[in-house]
Short mmCIF file of C-alpha atoms and ligand atoms in Angstrom, two decimals:
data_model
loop_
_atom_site.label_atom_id
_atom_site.label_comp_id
_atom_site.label_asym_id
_atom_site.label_seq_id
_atom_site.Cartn_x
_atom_site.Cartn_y
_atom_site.Cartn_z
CA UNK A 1 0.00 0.00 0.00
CA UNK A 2 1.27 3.52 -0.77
CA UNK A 3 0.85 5.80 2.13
CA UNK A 4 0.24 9.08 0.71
CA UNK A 5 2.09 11.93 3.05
CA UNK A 6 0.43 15.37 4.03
CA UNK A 7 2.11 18.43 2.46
CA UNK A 8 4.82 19.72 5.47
CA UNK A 9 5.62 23.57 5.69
CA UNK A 10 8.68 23.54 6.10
CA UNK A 11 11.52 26.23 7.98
CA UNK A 12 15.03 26.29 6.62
CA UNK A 13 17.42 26.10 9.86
CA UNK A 14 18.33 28.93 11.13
CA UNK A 15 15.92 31.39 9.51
CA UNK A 16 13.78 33.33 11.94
CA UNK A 17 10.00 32.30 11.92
CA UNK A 18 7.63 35.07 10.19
CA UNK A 19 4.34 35.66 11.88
CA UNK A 20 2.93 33.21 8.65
CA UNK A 21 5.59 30.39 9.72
CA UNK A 22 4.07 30.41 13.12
CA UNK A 23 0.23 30.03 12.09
CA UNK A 24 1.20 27.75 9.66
CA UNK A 25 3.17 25.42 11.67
CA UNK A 26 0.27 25.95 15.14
CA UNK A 27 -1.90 24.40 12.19
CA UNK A 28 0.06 21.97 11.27
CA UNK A 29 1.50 20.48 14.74
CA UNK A 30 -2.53 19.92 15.53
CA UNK A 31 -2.85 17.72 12.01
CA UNK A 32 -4.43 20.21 9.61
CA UNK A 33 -3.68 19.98 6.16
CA UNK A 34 -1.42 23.24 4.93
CA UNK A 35 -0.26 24.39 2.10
CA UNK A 36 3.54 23.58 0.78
CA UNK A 37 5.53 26.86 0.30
CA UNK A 38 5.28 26.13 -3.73
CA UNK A 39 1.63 27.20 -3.28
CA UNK A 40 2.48 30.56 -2.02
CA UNK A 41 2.54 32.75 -5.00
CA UNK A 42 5.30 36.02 -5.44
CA UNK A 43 3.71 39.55 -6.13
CA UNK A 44 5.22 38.92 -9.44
CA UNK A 45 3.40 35.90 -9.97
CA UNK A 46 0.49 37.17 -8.99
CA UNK A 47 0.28 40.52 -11.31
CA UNK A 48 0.84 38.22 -13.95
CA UNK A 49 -1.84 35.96 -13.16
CA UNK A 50 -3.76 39.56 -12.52
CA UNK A 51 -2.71 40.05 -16.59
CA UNK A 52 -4.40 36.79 -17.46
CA UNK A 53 -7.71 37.20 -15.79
CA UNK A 54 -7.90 41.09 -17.42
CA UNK A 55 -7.54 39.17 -21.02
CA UNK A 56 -10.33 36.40 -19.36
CA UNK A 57 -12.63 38.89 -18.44
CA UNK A 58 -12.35 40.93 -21.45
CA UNK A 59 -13.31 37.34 -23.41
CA UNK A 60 -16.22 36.59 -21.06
CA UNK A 61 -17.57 40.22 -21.38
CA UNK A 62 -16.98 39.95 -25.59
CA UNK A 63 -19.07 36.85 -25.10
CA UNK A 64 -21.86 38.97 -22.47
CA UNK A 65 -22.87 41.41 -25.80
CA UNK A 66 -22.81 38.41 -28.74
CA UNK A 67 -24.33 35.59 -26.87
CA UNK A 68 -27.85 35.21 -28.14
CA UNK A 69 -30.98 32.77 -29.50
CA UNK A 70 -29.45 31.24 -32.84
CA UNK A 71 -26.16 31.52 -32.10
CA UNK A 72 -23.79 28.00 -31.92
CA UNK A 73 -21.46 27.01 -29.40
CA UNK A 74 -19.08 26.98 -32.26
CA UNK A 75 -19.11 30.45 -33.04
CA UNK A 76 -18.87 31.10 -28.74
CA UNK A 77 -15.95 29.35 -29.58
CA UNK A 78 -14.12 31.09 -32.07
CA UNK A 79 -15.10 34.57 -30.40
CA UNK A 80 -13.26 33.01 -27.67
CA UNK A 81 -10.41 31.80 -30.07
CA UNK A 82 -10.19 34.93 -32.34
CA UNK A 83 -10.14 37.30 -28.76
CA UNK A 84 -7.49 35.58 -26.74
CA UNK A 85 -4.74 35.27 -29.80
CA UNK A 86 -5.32 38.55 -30.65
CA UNK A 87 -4.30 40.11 -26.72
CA UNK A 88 -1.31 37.88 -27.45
CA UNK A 89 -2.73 34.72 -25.17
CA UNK A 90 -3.75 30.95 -25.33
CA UNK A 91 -6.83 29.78 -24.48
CA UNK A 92 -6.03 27.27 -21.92
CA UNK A 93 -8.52 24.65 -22.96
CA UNK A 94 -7.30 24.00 -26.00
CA UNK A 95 -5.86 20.16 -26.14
CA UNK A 96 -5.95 20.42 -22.17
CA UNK A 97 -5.66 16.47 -21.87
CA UNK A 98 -6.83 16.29 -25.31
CA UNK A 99 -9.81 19.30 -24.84
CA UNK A 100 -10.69 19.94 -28.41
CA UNK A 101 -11.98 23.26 -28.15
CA UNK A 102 -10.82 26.67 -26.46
CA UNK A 103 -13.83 27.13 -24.15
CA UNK A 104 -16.13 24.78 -22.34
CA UNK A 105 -19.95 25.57 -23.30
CA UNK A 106 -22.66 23.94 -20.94
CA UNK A 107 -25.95 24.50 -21.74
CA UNK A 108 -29.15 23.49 -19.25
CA UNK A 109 -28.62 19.82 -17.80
CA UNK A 110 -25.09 19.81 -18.92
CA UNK A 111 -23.24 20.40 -15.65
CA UNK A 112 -19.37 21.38 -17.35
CA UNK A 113 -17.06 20.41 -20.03
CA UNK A 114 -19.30 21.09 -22.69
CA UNK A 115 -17.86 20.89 -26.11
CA UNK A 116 -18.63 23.65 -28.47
CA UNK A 117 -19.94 22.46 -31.82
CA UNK A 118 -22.06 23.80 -34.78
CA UNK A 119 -25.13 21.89 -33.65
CA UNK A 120 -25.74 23.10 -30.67
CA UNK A 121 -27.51 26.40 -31.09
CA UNK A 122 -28.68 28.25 -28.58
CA UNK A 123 -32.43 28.59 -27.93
CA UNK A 124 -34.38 31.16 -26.05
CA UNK A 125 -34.91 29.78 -22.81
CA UNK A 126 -31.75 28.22 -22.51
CA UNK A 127 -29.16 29.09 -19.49
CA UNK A 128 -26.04 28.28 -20.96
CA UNK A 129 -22.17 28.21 -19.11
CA UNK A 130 -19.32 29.83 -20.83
CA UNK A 131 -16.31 28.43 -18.52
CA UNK A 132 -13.43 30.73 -19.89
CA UNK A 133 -9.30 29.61 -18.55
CA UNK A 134 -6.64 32.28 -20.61
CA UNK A 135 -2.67 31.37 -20.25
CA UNK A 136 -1.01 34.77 -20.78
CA UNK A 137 3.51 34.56 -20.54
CA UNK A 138 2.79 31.29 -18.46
CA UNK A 139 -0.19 32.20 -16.17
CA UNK A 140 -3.25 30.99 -16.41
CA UNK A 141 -6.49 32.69 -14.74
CA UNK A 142 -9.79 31.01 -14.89
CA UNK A 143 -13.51 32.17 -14.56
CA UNK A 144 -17.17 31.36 -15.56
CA UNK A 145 -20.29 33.23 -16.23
CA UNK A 146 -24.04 31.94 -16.92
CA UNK A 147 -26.09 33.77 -19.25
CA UNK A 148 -29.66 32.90 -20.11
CA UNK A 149 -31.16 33.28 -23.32
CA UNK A 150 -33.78 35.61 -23.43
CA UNK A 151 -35.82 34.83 -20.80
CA UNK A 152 -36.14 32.02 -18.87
CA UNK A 153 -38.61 29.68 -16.37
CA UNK A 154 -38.56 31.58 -12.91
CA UNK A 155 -37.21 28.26 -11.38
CA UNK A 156 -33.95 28.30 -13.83
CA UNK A 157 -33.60 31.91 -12.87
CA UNK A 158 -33.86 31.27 -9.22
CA UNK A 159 -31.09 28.24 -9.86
CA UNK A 160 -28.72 30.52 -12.04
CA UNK A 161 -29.64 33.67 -8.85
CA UNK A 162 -28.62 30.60 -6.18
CA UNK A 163 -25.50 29.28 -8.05
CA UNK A 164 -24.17 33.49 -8.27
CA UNK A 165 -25.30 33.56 -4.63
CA UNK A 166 -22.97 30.73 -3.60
CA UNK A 167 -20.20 31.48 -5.16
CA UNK A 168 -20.81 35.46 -3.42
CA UNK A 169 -20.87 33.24 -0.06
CA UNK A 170 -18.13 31.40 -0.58
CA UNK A 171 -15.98 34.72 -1.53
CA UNK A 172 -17.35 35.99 1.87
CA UNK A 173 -16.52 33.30 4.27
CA UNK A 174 -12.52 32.66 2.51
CA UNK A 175 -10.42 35.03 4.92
CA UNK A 176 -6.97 34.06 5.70
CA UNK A 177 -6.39 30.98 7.96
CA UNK A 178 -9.75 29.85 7.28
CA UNK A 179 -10.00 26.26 5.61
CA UNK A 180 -11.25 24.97 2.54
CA UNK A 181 -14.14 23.39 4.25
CA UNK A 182 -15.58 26.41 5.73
CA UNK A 183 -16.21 27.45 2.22
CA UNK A 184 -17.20 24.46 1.22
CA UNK A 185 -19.84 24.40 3.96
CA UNK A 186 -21.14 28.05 3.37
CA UNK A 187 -22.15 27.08 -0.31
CA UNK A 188 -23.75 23.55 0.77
CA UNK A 189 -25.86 25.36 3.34
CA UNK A 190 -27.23 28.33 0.94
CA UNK A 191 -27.74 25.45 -2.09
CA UNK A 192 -29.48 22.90 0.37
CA UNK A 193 -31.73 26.07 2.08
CA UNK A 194 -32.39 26.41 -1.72
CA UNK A 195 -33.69 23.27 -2.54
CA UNK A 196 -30.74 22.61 -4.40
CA UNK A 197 -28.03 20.01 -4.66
CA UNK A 198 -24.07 20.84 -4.76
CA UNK A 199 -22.09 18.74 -7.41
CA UNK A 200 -19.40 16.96 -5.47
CA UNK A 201 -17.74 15.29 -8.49
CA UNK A 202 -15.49 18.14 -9.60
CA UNK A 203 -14.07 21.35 -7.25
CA UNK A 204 -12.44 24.39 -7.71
CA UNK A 205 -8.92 24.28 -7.51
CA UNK A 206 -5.28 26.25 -7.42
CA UNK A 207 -4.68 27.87 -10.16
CA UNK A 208 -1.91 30.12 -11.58
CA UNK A 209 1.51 28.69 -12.65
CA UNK A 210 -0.33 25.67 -13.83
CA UNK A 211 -4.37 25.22 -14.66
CA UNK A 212 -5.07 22.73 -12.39
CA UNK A 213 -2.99 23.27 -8.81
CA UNK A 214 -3.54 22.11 -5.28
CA UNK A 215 -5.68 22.56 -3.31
CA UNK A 216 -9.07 20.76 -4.32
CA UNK A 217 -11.41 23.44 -3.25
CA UNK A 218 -15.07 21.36 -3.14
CA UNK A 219 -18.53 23.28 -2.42
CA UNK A 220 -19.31 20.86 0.31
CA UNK A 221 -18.26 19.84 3.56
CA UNK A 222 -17.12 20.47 6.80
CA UNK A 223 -15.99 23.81 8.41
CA UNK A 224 -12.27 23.19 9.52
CA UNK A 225 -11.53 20.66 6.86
CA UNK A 226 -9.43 20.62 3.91
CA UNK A 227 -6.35 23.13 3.03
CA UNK A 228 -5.96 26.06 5.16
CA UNK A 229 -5.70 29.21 3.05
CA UNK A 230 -2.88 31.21 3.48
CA UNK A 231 -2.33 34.70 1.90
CA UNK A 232 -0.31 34.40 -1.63
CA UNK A 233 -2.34 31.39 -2.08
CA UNK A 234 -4.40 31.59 -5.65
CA UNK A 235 -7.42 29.24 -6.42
CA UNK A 236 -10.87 29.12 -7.50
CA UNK A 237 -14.17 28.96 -5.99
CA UNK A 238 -16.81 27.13 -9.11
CA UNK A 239 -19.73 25.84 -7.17
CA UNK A 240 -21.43 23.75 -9.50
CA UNK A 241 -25.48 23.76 -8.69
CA UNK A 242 -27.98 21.30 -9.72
CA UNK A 243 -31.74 21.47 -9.37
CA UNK A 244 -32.20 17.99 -9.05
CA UNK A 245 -29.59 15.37 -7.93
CA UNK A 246 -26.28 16.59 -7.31
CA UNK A 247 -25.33 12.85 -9.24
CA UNK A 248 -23.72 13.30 -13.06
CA UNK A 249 -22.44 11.07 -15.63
CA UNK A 250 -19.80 11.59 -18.03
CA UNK A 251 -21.23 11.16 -21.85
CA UNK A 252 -19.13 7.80 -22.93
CA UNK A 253 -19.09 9.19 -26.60
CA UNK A 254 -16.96 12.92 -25.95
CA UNK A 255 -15.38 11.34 -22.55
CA UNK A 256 -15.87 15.30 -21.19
CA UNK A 257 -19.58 16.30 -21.39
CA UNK A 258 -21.05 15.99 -17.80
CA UNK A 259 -24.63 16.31 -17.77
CA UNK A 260 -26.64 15.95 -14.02
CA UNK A 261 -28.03 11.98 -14.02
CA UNK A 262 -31.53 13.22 -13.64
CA UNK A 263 -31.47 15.75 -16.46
CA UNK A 264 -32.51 18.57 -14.92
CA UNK A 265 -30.55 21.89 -14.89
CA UNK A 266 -27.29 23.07 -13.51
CA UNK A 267 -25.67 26.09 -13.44
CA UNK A 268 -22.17 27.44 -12.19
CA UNK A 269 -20.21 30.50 -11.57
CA UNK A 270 -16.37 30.79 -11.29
CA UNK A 271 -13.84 33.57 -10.18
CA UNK A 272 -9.90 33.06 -9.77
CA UNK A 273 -8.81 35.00 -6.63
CA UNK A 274 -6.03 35.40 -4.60
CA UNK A 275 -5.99 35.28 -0.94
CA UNK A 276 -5.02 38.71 0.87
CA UNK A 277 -4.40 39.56 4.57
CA UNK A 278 -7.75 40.61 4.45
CA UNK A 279 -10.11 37.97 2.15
CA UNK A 280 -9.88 37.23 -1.26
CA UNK A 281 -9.54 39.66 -3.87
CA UNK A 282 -10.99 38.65 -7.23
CA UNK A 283 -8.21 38.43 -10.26
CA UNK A 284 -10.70 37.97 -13.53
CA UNK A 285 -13.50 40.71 -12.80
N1 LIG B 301 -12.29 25.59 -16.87
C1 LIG B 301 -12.51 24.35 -16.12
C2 LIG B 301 -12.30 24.69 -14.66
O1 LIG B 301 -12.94 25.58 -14.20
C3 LIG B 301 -11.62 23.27 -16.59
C4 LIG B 301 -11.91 22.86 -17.96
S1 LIG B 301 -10.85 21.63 -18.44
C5 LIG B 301 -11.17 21.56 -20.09
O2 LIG B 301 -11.52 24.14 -13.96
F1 LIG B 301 -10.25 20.84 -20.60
F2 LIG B 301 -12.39 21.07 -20.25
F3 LIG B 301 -11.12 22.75 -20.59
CO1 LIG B 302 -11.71 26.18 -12.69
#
């Protein structure tokens, strides 16, 4: 059996502890999970991953004033495309473990990973994610918006309203030295009080000098457990909402489309931030 080992935060001998080695390690010493130093971005890293999310949020605002009825998830596609190489970018979908496309386009039960293609055209009615991740001179920023199509039925609304609302929660309760779980827990309470059901399948994530980082960041769970957040630390927060059963399947044909196993809607909303001596501050608005 391979024992898996916690991440340690480590001291080099004989440099003096800073008031962040001494949290970290009172954490630690009681059997938390912490952060390795790697996680801890500089403030150069971090304006560049500030660089990325302006090019992100200019694509998911591009895609705000086309998006409408008879449009394709192609054409989302090459908006998104066409936008990113021309600020000098990459999307950072694009043959992401073999990704085919440079943005992920889920539309009503589809939960995330939607492919864009011609045939899917959008219809009014619809509530549709647009899951936008830019690389820009190495670092990557990541963020989602839902947009419905025309109007709506008042109970997709109220799930799109609820999905916003969590992630809003979520950016509320992350304050330094708080844990992954308390985050976690503050979106699974509003969803539940909701009626709704948190996808546990897939989390938010670090982010930054890679697309996928440490820590898993899930929607669920308890206060006090998971990865304590430390300032410097950059991640998501992408509660993923269903109406129905938080279950989903993985269509066996694409091997990426997750739709929710009851077929009833989803929606998400996704911000990269990094984590301040005060909260989080949002890097892609
Ligand atoms: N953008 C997704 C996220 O929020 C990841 C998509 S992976 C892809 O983490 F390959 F489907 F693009
Ligand atoms: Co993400």
């Amino acid at each position: 059996m391979v024992k898996r080992k916690k991440p340690r935060w480590t001291v080099p001998v004989g440099v003096e502890l800073t008031e962040m080695d001494k949290k970290i390690l009172y954490y630690q010493e009681r059997g938390c999970l912490v952060p390795t130093r790697n996680l801890i971005k500089t403030p150069e890293q971090i304006e560049g991953i500030r660089r990325s999310g302006v090019i992100n949020t200019g694509v998911l605002d591009l895609i705000a004033k086309e998006i409408r009825a008879g449009m394709s998830t192609l054409e989302i596609d090459r908006l998104v495309y066409d936008y990113t190489l021309s600020h000098g970018a990459i999307p950072a979908p694009l043959n992401y473990e073999g990704f085919p496309k440079s943005v992920c386009t889920s539309i009503n039960e589809v939960v995330c990973h939607g492919i864009p293609n011609e045939f899917d055209v959008l219809e009014e009615g619809d509530i549709i994610n647009v899951d936008v991740s830019t690389i820009l001179d190495g670092y990557y920023s990541d963020a989602s918006r839902m947009f419905v199509i025309g109007e709506t039925t008042p109970e997709k609304q109220r799930l799109v309203d609820v999905a916003r609302e969590c992630l809003q929660i979520g950016m509320d309760v992350a304050k330094p030295y708080c844990f992954v779980g308390d985050i976690g827990n503050a979106i699974e309470k509003h969803a539940k009080k909701n009626g709704f059901s948190v996808v546990r399948d897939l989390c938010g994530h670090g982010v930054g000098l890679a697309f996928h980082e440490e820590p898993e960041v899930a929607h669920f769970g308890r206060k006090g457990t998971g990865m304590l957040l430390v300032p410097g630390m950059v991640f998501t927060i992408e509660p993923m909402i269903n109406m129905g059963t938080w279950e989903v399947f993985v269509d066996e044909d694409d091997e990426w489309t997750v739709v929710t196993e009851d077929e009833l809607p989803s929606a998400q909303w996704e911000h990269t931030f990094v984590m301040t001596e005060n909260g989080v501050e949002v890097l892609t608005y």
